[in-house]
PDB file of C-alpha atoms in Angstrom:
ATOM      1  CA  UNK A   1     -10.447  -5.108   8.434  1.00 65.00           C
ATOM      2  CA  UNK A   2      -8.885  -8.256   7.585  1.00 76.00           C
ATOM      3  CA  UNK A   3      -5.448 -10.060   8.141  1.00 90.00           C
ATOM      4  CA  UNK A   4      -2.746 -10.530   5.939  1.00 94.00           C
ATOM      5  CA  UNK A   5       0.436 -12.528   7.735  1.00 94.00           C
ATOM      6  CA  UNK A   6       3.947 -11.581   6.420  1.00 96.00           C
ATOM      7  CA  UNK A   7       6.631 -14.063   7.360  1.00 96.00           C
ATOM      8  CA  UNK A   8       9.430 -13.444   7.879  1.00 96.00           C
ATOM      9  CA  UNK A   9       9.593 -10.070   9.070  1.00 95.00           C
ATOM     10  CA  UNK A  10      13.297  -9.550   9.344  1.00 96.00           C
ATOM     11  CA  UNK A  11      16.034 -11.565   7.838  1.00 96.00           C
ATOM     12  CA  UNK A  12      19.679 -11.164   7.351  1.00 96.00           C
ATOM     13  CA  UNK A  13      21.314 -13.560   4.697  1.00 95.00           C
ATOM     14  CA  UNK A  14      24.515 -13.667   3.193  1.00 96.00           C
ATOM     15  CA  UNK A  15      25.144 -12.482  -0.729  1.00 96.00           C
ATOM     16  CA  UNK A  16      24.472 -15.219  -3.163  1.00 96.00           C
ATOM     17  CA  UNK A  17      21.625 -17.152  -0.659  1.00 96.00           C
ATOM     18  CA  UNK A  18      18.159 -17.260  -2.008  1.00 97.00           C
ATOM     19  CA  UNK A  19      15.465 -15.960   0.263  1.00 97.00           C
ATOM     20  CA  UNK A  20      11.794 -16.985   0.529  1.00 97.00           C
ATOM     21  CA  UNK A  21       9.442 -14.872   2.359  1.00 97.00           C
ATOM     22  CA  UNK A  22       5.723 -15.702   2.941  1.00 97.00           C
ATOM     23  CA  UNK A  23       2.429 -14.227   2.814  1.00 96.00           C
ATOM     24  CA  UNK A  24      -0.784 -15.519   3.659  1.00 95.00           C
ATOM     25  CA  UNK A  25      -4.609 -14.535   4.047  1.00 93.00           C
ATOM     26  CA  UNK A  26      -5.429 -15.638   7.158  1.00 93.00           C
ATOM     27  CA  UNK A  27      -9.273 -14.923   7.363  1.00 88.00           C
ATOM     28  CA  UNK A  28     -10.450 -14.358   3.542  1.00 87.00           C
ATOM     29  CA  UNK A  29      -9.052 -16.157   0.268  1.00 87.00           C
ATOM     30  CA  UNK A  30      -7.520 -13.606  -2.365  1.00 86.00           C
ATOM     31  CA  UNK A  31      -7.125 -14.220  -5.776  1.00 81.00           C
ATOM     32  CA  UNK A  32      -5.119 -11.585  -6.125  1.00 88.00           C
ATOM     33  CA  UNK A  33      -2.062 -10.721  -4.317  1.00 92.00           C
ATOM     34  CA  UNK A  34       0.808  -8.066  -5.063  1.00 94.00           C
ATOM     35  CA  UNK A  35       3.950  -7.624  -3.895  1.00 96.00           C
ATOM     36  CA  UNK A  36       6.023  -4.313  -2.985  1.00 96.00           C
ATOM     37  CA  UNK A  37       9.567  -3.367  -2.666  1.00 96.00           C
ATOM     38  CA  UNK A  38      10.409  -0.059  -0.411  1.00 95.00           C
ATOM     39  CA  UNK A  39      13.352   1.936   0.226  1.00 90.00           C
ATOM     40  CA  UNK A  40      13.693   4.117   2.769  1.00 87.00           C
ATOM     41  CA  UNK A  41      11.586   7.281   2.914  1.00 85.00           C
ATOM     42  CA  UNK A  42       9.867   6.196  -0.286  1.00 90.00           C
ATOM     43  CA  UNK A  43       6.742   5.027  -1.693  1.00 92.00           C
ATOM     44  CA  UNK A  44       5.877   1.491  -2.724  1.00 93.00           C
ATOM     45  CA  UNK A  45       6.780  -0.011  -5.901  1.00 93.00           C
ATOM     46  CA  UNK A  46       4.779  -2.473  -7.261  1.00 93.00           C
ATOM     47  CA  UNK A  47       7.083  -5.439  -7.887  1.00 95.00           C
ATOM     48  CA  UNK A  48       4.361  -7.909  -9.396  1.00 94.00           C
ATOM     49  CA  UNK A  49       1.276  -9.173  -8.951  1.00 92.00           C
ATOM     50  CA  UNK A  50       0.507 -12.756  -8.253  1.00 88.00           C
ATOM     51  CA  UNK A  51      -2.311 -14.719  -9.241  1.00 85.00           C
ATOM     52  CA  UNK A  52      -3.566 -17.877  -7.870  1.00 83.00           C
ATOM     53  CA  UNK A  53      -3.047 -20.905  -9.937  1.00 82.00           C
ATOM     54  CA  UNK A  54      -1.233 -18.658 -12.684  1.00 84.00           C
ATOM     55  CA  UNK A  55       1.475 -16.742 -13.589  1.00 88.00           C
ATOM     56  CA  UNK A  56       2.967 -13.530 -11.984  1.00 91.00           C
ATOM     57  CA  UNK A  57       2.451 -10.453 -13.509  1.00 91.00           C
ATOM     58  CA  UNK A  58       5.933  -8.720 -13.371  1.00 94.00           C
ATOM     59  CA  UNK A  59       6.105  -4.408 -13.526  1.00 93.00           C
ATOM     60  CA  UNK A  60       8.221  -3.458 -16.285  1.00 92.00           C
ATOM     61  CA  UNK A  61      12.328  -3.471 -14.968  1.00 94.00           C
ATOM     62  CA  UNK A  62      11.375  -6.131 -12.542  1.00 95.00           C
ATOM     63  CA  UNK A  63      13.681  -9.533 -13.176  1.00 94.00           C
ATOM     64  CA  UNK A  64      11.114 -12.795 -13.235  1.00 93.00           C
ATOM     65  CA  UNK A  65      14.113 -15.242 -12.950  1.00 94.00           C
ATOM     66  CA  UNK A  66      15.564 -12.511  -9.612  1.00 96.00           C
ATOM     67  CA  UNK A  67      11.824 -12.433  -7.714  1.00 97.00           C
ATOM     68  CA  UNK A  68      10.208 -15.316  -8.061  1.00 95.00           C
ATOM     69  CA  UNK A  69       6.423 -15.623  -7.422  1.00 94.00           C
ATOM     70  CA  UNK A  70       3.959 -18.494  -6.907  1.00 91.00           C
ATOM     71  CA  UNK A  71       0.904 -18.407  -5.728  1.00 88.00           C
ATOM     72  CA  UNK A  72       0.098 -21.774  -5.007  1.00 82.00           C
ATOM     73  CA  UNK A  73      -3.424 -21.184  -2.900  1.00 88.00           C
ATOM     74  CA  UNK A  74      -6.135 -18.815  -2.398  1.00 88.00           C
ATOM     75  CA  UNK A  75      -4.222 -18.033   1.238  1.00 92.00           C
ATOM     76  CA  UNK A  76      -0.709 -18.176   0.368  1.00 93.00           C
ATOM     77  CA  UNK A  77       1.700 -16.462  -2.063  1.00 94.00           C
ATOM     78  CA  UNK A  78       5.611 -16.229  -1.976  1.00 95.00           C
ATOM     79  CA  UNK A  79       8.311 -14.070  -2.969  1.00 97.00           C
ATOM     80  CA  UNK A  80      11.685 -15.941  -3.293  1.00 97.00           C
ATOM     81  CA  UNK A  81      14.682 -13.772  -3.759  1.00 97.00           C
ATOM     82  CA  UNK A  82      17.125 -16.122  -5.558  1.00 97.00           C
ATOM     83  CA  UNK A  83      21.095 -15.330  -5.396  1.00 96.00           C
ATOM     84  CA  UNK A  84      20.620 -12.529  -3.143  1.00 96.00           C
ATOM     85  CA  UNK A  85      22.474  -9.172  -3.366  1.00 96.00           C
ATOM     86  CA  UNK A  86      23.543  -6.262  -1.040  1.00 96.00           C
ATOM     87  CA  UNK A  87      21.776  -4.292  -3.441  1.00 95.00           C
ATOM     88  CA  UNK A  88      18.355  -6.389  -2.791  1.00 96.00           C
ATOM     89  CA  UNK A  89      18.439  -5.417   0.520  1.00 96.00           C
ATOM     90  CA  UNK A  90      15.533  -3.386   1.233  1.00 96.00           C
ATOM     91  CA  UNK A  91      11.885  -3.236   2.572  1.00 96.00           C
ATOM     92  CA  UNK A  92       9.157  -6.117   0.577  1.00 97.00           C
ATOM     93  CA  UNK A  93       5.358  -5.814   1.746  1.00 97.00           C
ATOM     94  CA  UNK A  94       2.826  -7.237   0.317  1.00 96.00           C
ATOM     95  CA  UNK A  95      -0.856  -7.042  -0.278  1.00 94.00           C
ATOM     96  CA  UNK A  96      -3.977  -9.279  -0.285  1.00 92.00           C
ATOM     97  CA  UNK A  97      -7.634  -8.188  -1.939  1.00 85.00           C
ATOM     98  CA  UNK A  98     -10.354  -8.782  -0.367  1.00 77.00           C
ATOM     99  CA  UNK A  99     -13.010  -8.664  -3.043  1.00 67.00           C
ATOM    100  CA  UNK A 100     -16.812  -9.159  -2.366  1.00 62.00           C
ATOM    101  CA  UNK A 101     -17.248  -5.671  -0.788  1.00 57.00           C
ATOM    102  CA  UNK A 102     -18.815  -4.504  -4.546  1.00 57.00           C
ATOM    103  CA  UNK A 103     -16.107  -4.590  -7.725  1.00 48.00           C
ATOM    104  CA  UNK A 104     -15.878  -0.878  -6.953  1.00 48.00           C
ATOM    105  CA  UNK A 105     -14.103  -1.641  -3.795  1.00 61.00           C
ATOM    106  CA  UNK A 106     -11.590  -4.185  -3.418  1.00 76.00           C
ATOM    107  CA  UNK A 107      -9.547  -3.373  -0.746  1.00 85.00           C
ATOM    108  CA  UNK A 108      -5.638  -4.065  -0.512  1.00 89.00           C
ATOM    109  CA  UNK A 109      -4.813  -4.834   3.166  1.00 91.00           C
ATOM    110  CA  UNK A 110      -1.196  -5.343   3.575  1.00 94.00           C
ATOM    111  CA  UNK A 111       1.155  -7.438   5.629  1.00 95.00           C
ATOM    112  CA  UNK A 112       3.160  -5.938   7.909  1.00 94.00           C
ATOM    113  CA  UNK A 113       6.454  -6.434   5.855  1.00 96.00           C
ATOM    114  CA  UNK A 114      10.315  -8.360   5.839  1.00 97.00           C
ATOM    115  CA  UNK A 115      13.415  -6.499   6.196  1.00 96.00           C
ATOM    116  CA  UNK A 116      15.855  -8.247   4.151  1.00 97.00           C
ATOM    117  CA  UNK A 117      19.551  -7.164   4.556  1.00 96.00           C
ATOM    118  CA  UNK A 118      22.131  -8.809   2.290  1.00 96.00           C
ATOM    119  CA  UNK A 119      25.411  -8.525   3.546  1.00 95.00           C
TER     120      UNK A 119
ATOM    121  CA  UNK B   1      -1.304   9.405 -17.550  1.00 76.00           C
ATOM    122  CA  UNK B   2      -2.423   8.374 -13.992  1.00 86.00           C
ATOM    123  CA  UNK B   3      -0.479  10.654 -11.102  1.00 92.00           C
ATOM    124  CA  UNK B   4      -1.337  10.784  -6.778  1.00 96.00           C
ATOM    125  CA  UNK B   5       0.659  13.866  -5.895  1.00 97.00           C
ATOM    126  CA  UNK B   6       1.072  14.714  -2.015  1.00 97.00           C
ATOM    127  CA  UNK B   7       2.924  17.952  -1.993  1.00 96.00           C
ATOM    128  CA  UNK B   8       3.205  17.886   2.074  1.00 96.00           C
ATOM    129  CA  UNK B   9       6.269  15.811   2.640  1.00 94.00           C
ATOM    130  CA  UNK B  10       6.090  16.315   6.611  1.00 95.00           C
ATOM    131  CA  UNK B  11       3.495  18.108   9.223  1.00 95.00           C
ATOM    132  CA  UNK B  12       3.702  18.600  12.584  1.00 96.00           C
ATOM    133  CA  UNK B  13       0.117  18.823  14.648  1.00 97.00           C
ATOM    134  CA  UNK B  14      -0.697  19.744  18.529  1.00 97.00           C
ATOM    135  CA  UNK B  15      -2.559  16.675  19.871  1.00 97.00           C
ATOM    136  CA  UNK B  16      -6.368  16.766  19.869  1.00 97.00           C
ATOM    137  CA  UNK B  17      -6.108  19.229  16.971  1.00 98.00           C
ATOM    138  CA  UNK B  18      -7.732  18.393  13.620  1.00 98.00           C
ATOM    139  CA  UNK B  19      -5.285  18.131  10.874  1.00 98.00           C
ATOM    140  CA  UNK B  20      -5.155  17.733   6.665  1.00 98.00           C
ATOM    141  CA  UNK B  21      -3.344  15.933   4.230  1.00 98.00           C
ATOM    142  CA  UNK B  22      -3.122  17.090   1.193  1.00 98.00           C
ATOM    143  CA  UNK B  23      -3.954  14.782  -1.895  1.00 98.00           C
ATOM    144  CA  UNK B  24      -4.167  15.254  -5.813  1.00 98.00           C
ATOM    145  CA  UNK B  25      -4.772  12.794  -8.430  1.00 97.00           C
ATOM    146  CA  UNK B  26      -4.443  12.852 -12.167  1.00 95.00           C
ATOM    147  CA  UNK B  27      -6.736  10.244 -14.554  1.00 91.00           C
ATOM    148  CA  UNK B  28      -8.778  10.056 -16.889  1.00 88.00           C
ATOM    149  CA  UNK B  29     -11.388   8.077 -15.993  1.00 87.00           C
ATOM    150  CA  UNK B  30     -14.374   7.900 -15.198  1.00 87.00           C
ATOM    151  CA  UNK B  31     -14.397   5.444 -12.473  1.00 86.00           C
ATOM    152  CA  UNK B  32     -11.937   5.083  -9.757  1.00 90.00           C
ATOM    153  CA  UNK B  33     -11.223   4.404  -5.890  1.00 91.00           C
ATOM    154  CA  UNK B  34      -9.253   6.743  -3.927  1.00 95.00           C
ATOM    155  CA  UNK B  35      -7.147   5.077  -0.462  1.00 95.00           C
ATOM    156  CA  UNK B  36      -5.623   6.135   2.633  1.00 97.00           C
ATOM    157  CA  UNK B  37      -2.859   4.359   4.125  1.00 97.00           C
ATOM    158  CA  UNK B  38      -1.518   4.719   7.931  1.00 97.00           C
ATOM    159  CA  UNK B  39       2.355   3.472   7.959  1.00 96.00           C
ATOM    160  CA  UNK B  40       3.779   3.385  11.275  1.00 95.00           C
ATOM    161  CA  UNK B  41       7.643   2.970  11.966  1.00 92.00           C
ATOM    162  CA  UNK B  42       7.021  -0.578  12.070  1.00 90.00           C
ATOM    163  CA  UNK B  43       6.413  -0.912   8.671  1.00 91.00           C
ATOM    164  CA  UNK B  44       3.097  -2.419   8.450  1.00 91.00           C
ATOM    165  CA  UNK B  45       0.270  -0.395   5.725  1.00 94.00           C
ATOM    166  CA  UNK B  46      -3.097   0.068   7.753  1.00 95.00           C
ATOM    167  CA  UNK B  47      -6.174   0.595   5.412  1.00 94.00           C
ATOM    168  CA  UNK B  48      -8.123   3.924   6.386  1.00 96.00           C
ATOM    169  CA  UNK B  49     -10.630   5.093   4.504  1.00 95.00           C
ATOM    170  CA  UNK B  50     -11.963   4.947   0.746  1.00 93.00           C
ATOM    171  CA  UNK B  51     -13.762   6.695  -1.822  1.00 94.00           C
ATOM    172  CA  UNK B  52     -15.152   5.912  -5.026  1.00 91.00           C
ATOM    173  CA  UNK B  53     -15.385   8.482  -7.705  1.00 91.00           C
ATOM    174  CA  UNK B  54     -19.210   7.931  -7.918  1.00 90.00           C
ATOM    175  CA  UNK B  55     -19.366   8.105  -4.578  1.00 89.00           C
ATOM    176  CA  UNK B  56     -21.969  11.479  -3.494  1.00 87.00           C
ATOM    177  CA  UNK B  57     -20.974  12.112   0.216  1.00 93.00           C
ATOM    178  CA  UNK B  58     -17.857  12.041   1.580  1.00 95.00           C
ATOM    179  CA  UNK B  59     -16.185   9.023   2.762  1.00 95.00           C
ATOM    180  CA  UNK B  60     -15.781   8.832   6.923  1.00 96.00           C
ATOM    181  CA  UNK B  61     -14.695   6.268   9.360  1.00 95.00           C
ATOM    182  CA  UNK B  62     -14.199   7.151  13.076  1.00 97.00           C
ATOM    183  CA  UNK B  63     -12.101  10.275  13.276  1.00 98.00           C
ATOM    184  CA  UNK B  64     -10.896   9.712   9.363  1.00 98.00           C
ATOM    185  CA  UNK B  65     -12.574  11.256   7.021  1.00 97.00           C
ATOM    186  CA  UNK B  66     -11.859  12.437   3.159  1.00 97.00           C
ATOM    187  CA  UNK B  67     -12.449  15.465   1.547  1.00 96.00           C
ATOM    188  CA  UNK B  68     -13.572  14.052  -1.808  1.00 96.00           C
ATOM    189  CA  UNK B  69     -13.572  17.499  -4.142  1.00 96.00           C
ATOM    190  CA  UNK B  70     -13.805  15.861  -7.761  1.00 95.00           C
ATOM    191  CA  UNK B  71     -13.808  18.799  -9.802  1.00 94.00           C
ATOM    192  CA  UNK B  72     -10.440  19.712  -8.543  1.00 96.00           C
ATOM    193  CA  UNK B  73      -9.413  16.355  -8.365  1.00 96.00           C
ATOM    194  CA  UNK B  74      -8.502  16.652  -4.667  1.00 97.00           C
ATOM    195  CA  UNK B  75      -8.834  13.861  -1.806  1.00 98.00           C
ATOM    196  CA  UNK B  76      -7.373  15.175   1.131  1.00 98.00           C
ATOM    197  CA  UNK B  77      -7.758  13.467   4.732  1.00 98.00           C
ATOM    198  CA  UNK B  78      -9.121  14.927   7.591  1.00 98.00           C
ATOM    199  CA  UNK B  79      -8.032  13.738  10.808  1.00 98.00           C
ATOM    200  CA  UNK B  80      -9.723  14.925  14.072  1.00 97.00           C
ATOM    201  CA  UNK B  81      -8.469  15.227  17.592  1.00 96.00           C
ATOM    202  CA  UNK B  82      -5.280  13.988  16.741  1.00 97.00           C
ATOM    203  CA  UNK B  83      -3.597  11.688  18.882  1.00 97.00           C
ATOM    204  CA  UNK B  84       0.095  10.494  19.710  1.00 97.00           C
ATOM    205  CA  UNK B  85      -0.660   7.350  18.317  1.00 97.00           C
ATOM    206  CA  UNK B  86      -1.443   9.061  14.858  1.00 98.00           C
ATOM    207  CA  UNK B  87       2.750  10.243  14.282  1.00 97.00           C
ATOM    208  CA  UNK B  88       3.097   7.707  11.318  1.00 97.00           C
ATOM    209  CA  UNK B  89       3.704   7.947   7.450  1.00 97.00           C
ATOM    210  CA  UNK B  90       0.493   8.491   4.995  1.00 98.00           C
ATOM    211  CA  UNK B  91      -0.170   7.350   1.710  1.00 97.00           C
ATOM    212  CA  UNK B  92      -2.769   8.516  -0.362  1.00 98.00           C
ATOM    213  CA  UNK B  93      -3.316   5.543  -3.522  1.00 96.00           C
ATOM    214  CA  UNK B  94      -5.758   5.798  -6.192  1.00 94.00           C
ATOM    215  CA  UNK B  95      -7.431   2.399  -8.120  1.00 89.00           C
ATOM    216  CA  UNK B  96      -8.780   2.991 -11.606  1.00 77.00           C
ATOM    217  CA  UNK B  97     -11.263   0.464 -13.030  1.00 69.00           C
ATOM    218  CA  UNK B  98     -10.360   0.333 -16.566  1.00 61.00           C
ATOM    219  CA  UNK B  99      -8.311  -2.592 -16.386  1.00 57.00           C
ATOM    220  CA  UNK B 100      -8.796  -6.094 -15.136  1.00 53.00           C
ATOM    221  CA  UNK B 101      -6.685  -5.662 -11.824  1.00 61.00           C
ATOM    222  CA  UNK B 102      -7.176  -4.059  -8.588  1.00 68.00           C
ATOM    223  CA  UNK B 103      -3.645  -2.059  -9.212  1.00 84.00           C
ATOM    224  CA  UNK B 104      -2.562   1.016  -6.614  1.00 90.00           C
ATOM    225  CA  UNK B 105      -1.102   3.640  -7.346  1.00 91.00           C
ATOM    226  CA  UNK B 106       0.913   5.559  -4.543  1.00 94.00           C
ATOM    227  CA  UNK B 107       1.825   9.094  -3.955  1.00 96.00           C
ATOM    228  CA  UNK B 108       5.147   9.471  -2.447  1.00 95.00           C
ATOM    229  CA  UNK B 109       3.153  10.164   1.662  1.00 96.00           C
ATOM    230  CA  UNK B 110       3.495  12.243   3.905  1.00 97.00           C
ATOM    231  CA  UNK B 111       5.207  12.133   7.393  1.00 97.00           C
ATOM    232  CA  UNK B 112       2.861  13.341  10.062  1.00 97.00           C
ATOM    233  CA  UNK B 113       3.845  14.125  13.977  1.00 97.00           C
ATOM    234  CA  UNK B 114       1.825  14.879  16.370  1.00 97.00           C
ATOM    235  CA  UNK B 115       3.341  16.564  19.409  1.00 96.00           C
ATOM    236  CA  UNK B 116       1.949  16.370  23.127  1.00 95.00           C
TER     237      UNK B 116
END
């Protein structure tokens, strides 16, 4: 498989704090990146997905100016949750492709996550 | 529209006993990738197994392996001799090709124990 670092994995800030969390790549570059939210007992929803050197693509209902994205490498994008809310609180994971296995492939391996709780 | 269903919404297994998720997908395309995920209580999604839709055997990897039935648009996973270790959530994901991105699309998993 392949490793994808999520940093940090649990933080607790308070409401109205902006909150960057990190992922990286740390054995293959990916051009592509997406990022998750979770609740609990629930599938993933696809926040965005982030692009090196260009803009994030935001899923419809998803606030740009709430989640921001940059993808400023080939190893490293992050997920800034600006003016933080009880109700952002939740589960964010997110995802690296690792192409060159054949276009038909293109597996998403996935960091292992960041709790954030907004109090 | 495309749709991953997983009707089983928790299972409960004897160890060393095979077990199967259950896995449907709705698309209309031609080409596509169907996933397994592995999410323990820790939180982290663990890649499994894939298969592509042009794909003529069935997809296996250690004791993982996918029942790839195309006609009835089925992709359940197999898993053999289950073990403790396996009690975790699963997500089946599909990946059509249409498009330009390598977008997944979950169904809502399934919530597997194993018991001693």
């Amino acid at each position: 498989g392949a490793v994808v670092s999520q940093h940090p994995s649990w933080v607790i800030c308070k409401s109205g704090t902006s909150v960057k969390i990190e992922c990286r790549s740390l054995d293959f570059q990916a051009t592509t990146m997406f990022w998750y939210r979770q609740f609990p007992k629930q599938s993933l929803m696809l926040m965005a997905t982030s692009n090196e050197g260009s803009k994030a693509t935001y899923e419809q209902g998803v606030e740009k100016d709430k989640f921001l994205i940059n993808h400023a490498s080939l190893t490293l994008s992050t997920l800034t949750v600006t003016s933080a809310h009880p109700e952002d609180s939740s589960f964010y994971i997110c995802s690296a492709v690792k192409g060159g296995q054949g276009l038909a492939k293109n597996i998403q391996y996935f960091g292992a996550g960041t709790r954030l709780s907004v109090l | 529209a495309q749709k991953i269903t997983q009707t089983q919404p928790g299972m409960f297994v004897q160890e060393k006993e095979a077990v199967t998720l259950d896995c449907t997908y709705d698309t209309s395309d031609q080409s596509y990738g169907l996933f397994w995920y592995k999410q323990p209580s820790s939180g982290e999604m663990i890649f499994l197994i894939y298969q592509g839709s042009y794909d003529e055997q069935n997809a296996t990897e250690g004791r993982y392996s996918l029942n790839f039935q195309k006609a009835r648009k089925s992709a359940n996973l197999v898993i053999s001799a289950s073990q403790l270790g396996d009690s975790a959530m699963y997500f089946c994901a599909m990946r059509t090709y249409g498009g330009a991105t390598n977008k997944l699309i979950f169904g809502t998993g399934t919530l597997l124990a194993v018991q001693p």
